[in-house]
XYZ file of C-alpha atoms in Angstrom:
439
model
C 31.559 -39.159 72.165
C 29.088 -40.800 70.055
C 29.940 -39.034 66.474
C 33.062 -39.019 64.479
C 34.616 -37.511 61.820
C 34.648 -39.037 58.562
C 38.468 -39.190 57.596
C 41.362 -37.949 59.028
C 40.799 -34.186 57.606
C 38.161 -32.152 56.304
C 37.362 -31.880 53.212
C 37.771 -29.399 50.476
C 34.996 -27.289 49.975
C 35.238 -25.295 46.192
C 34.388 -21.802 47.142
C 30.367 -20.827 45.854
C 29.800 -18.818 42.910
C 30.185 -15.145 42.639
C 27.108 -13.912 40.794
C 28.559 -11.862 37.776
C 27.795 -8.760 37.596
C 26.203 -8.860 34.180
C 23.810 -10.766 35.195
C 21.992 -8.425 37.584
C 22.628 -5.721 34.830
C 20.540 -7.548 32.152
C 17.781 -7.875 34.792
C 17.644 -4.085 35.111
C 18.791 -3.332 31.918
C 16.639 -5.467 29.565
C 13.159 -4.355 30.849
C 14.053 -0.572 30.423
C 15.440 -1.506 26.851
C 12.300 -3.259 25.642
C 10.205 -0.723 26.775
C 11.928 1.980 25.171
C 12.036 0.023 22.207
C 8.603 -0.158 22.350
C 7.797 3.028 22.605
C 10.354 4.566 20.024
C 8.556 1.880 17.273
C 4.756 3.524 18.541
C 6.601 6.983 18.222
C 8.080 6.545 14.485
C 4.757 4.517 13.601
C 2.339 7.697 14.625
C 4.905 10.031 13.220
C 5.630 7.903 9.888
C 1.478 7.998 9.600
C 0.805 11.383 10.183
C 3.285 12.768 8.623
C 1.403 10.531 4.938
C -1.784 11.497 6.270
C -0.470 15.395 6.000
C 1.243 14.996 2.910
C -1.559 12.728 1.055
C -3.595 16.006 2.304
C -1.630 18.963 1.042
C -1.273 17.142 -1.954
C -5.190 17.082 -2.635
C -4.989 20.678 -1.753
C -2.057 21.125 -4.019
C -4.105 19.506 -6.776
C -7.487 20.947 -6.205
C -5.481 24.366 -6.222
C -3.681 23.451 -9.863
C -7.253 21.766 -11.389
C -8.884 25.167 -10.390
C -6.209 27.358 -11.753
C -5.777 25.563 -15.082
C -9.619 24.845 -15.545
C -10.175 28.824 -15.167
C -7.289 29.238 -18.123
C -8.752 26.486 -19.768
C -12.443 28.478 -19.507
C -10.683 31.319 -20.617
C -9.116 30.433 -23.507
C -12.644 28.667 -24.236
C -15.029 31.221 -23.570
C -14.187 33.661 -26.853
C -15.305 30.930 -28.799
C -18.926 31.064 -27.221
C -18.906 34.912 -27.092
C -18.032 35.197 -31.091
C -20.425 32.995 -31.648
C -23.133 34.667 -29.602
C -22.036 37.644 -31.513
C -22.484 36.114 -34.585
C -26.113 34.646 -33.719
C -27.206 38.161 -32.495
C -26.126 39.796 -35.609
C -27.981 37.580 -37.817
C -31.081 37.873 -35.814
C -30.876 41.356 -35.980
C -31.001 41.472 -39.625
C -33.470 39.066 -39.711
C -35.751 41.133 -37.212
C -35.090 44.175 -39.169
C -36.660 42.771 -42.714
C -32.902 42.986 -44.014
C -32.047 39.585 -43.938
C -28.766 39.982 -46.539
C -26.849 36.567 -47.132
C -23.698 38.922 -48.675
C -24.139 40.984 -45.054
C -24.268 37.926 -43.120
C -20.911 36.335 -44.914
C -19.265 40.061 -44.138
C -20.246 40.120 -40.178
C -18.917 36.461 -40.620
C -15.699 37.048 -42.404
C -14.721 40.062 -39.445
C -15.848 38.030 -36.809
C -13.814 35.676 -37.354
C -10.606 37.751 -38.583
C -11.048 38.634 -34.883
C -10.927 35.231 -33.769
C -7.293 33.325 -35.329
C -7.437 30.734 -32.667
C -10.620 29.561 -33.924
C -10.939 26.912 -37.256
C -14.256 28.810 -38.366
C -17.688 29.637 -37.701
C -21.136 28.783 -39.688
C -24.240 29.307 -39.343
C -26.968 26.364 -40.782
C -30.405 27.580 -40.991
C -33.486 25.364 -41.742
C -34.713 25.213 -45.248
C -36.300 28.839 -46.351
C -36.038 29.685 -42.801
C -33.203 32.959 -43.363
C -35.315 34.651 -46.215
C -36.910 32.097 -48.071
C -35.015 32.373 -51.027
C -33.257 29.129 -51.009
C -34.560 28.300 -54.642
C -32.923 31.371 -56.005
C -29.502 30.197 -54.906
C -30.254 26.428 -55.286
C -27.532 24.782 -57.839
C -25.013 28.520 -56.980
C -21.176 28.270 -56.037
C -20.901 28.091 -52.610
C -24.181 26.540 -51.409
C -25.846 23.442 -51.568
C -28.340 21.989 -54.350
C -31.369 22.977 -52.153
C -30.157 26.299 -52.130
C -30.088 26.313 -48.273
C -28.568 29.011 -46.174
C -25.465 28.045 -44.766
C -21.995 29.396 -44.934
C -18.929 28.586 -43.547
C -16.158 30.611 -43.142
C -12.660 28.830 -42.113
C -8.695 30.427 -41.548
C -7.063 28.477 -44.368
C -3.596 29.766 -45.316
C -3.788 32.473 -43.196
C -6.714 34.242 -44.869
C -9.983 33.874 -43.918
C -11.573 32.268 -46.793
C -15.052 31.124 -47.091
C -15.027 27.111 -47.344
C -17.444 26.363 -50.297
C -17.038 22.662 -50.373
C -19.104 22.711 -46.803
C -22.024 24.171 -48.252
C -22.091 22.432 -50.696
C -21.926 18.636 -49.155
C -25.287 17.117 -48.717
C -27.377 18.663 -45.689
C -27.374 14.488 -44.106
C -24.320 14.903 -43.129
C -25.226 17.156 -40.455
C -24.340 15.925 -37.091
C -24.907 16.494 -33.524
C -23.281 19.836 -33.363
C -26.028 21.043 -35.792
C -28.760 19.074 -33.941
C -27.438 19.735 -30.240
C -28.516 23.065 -30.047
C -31.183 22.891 -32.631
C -33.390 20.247 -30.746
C -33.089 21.827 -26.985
C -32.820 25.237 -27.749
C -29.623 26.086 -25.745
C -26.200 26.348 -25.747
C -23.980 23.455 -26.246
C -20.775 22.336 -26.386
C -20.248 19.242 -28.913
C -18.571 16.221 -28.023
C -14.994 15.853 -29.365
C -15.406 14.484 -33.373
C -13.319 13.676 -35.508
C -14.006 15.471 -38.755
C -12.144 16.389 -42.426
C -10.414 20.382 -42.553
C -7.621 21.124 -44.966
C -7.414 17.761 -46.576
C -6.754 16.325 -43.136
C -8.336 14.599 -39.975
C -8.615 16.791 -36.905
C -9.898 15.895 -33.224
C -12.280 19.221 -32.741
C -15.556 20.624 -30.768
C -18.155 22.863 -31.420
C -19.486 25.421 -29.206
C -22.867 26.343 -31.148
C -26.001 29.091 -30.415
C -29.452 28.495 -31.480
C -30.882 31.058 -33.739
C -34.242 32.501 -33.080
C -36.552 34.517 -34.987
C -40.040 35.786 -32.749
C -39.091 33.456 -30.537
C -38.803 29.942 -32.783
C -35.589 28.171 -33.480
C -34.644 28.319 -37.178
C -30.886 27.479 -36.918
C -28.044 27.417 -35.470
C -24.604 29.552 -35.412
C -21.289 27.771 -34.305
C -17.626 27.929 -33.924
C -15.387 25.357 -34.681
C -12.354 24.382 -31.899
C -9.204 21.998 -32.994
C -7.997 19.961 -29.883
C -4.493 19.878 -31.043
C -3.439 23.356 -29.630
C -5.558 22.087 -26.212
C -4.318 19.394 -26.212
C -0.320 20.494 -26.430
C -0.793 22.954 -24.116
C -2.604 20.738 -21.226
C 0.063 17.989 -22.462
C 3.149 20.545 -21.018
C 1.289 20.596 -17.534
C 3.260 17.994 -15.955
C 2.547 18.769 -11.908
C 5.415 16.710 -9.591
C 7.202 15.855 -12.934
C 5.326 12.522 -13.413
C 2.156 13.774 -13.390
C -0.328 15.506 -15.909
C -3.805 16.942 -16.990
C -6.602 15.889 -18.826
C -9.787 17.011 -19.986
C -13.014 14.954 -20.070
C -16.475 16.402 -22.048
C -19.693 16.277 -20.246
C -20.012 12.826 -21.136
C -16.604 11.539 -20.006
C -15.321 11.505 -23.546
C -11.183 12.391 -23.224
C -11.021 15.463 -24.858
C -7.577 16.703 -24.193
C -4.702 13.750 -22.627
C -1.027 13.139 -22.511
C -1.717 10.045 -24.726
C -3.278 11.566 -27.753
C -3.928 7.839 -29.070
C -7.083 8.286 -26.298
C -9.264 11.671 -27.453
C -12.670 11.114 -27.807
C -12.734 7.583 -26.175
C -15.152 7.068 -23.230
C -12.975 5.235 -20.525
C -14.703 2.738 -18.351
C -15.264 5.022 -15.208
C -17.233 7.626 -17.860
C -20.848 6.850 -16.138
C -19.403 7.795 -12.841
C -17.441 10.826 -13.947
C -20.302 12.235 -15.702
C -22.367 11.834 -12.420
C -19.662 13.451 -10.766
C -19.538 16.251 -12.707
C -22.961 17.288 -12.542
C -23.179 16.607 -8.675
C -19.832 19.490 -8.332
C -21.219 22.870 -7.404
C -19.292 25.809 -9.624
C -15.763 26.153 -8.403
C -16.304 22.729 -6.218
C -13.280 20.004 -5.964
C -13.068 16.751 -5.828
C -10.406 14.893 -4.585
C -9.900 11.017 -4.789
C -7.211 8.670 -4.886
C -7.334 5.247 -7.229
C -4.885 3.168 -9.745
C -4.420 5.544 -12.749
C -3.313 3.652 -16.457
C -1.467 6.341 -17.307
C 1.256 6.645 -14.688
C 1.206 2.572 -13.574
C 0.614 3.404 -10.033
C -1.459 5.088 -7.349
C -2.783 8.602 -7.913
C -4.495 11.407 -6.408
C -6.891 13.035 -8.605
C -8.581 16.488 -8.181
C -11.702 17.346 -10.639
C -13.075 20.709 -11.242
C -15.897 21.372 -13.305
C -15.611 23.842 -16.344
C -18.963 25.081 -17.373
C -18.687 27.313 -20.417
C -22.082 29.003 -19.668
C -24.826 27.867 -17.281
C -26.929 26.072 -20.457
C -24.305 23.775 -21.318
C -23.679 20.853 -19.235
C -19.869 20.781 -17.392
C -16.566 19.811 -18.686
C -14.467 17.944 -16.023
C -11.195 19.154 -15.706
C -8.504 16.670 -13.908
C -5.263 16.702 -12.288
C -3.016 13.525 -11.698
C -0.372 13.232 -9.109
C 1.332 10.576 -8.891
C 1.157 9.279 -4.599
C 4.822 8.080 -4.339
C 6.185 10.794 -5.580
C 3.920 12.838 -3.070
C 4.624 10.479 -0.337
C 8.875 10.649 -0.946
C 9.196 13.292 1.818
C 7.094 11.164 4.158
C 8.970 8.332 3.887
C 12.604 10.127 4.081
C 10.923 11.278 7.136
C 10.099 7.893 8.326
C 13.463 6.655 7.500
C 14.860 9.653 9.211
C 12.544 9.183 12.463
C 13.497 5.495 12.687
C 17.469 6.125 12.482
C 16.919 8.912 15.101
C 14.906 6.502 17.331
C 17.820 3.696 16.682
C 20.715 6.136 17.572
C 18.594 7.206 20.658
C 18.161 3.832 21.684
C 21.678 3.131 21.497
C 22.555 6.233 23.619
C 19.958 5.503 25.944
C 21.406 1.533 26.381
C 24.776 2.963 26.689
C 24.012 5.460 29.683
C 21.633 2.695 31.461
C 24.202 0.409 31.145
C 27.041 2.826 32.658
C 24.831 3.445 35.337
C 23.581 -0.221 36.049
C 27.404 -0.946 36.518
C 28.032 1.608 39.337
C 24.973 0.485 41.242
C 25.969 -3.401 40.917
C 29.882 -2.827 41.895
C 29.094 -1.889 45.504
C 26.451 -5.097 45.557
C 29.321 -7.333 44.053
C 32.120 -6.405 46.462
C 29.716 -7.410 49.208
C 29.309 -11.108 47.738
C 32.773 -11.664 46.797
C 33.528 -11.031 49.797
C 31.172 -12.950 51.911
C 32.047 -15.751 49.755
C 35.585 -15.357 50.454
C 34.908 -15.657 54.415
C 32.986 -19.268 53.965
C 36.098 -20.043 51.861
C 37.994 -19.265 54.536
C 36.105 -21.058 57.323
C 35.852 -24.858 56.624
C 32.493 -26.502 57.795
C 32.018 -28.763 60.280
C 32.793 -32.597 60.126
C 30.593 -34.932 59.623
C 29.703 -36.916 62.754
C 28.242 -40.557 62.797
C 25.371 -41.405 64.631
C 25.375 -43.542 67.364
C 21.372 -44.644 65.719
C 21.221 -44.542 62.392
C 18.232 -43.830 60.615
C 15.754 -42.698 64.311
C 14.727 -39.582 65.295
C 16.916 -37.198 67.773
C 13.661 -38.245 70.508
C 14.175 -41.998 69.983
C 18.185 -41.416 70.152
C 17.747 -39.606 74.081
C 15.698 -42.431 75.469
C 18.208 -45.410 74.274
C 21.119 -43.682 75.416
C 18.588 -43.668 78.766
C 18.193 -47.592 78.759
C 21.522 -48.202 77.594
C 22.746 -46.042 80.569
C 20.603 -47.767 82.914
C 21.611 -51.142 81.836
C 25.485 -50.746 82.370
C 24.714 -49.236 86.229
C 22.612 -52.304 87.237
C 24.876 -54.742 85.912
C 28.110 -52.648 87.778
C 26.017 -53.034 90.686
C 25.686 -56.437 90.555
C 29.011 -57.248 89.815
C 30.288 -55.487 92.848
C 27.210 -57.259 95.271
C 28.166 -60.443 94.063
C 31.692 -59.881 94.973
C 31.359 -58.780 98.262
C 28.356 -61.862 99.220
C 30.418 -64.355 97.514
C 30.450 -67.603 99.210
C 34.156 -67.974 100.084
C 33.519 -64.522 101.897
C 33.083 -65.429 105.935
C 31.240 -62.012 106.689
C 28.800 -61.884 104.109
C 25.463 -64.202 103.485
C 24.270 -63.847 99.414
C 21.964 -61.393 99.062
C 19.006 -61.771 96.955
C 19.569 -59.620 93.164
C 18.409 -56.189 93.320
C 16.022 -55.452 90.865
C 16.248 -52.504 88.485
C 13.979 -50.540 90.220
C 16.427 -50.168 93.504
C 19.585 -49.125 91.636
């Protein structure tokens, strides 16, 4: 009665849209992927880390295991040296102690020790001035000694003979060096810091490994053997651990003694100090392992050093062994490689089966609003009605409708009194008007 429809028919109402079903997939879907995602990364970070950690470890055990074993061969191949030359200082001494000190015995004992010997250059002994059998004046100015007539032959593989080397006795006794003096001043064994010095007409890297000589308990020389470097240093240069790495060995100063580069022996590197420290801090058969930029190979190493002590007097050699860290570290990374594929191709198959299953959960749910949104398709709304008040409220509508109502009975009412008191009617007198209140 009071509202009507706008237009002759309703209008056409577009049907809602049908949530697709993707979209309640990646809902489900993308949280479970993310946090697999994030797990599989933590999984093939811990793995890719311990698995350098355990190869950055067995390689310092791997190293420590070659230093030891090649610093023993090293010792080894060493340690006649020292023992023919303790043989040699005993047998002097032992003439000497005996009143029979015989410079033609001494060159004999000499000339078999060292026929014993091939691997070694020579041996000598240098006594003080008149301090072998005080007959130095009797043999000053003689082939084969010096102008002082000192005591001190030298007896060298030249040729393959063992010849005695007269030009050595001869030279002026100021040329002596440390490997005279070493032993002489401290009264121990010692082993000479790599020299360079002149043998068959040629220079040659060598060491000494020398024996003081006592007499009732004084020091009155010293007995020596001679070493060359070259056959050291060719066999530690064939020691090539991992391929790319390699060996060296340091004196008890740091000096390079035996290297891959032979342009380096007897040069003190910069980390010397330290090394030297080191050495003397390791225990016997003690390793240690550190890793740091090596010159040699360009890159990151991992070093093991092992002292090699010739005999408790001298101070330590420091063998080393080199590895080169990447080339330790390849099968760690294949590994890491390997883990992350793994953790891809999982995370694939995992997506796949999620996303499988997401779709048979959400095809049930998507039937349900297709078709509810088929039925309000189906069923048009209702028109749109016109009120009888715009723009009051439904409480102000009810009480005009109320006055409006009242309004149209009391004036009906009126009309029909007035017509039946109307003057021209003979029955009826005019009434007075009702008022509103009586209808």
């Amino acid at each position: 009665m009071f509202a009507e429809p706008v237009g002759g028919a309703a209008p056409a109402v577009s049907p809602p849209s049908v949530p697709r079903r993707t979209r309640l997939a990646r809902r489900i879907l993308w949280p479970v992927v993310l946090a697999s995602s994030a797990a599989l990364a933590l999984l093939v970070g811990i793995v890719s880390q311990r698995a350098s950690q355990l190869a950055t470890r067995e390689a310092g055990r791997a190293a420590a295991e070659m230093a030891q074993r090649y610093a023993q061969q090293t010792r080894a191949e060493l340690q006649p040296a020292l023992t023919a030359t303790h043989t040699l200082a005993q047998a002097a001494e032992g003439l000497q102690s005996a009143g029979l000190p015989a410079r033609d015995a001494v060159d004999s004992i000499m000339r078999g020790v060292l026929a014993g010997n091939p691997e070694r250059l020579g041996i000598w002994l240098i006594y003080e001035p008149d301090a072998f059998d005080g007959q130095d004046v009797s043999f000053a100015g003689l082939p084969g000694y010096a102008l002082s007539g000192r005591f001190m032959p030298y007896w060298v593989w030249e040729g393959g003979l063992v010849q005695k080397d007269t030009s050595a006795a001869a030279s002026d006794t100021s040329d002596l060096g440390n490997y005279y003096y070493a032993s002489l001043r401290s009264g121990r064994e010692a082993v000479v810091e790599p020299y360079l010095d002149q043998f068959a007409g040629q220079q040659v890297w060598m060491t000494s490994v020398t024996v003081p000589l006592r007499v009732r308990g004084r020091v009155v020389g010293v007995a020596g053997a001679d070493l060359a470097l070259a056959a050291l240093q060719h066999r530690l240069g064939d020691i090539r651990p991992f391929e790319t790495g390699y060996a060296a060995l340091r004196s008890a100063s740091g000096a390079i003694i035996a290297h891959p580069d032979s342009t380096r022996l007897g040069q003190r590197p910069a980390d010397a100090e330290r090394l030297q420290r080191r050495a003397a801090a390791l225990a016997p058969g003690e390793v240690h392992v550190e890793t740091l930029h090596s010159e040699q190979l360009g890159a990151e190493a991992i070093r093991a050093l092992v002292p090699l002590r010739l005999s408790d007097a001298a101070a330590p050699w420091l063998f080393e062994i080199n590895l080169p860290r990447d080339t330790v570290l390849r099968d760690a990374r294949r590994l890491r490689v390997h883990a992350a594929l793994l953790g891809l191709l999982t995370l694939l198959l995992l997506g796949t089966v999620l996303w499988r299953l997401v779709r048979r959960v959400t095809r049930p749910l998507d039937a349900l609003a297709l078709a509810d949104a088929r039925r309000r398709v189906r069923r048009p709304p209702a028109p749109r009605r016109r009120e009888p008040f715009p723009g009051r409220v439904p409480g102000d509508h009810r009480r005009g409708q109320r006055r409006w109502t009242r309004s149209v009975s009391w004036k009906r009412a009126w009309s029909a009194s007035a017509t039946r008191h109307s003057p021209s009617s003979p029955t009826c007198s005019a009434p007075s008007p009702a008022s509103p209140s009586t209808i």
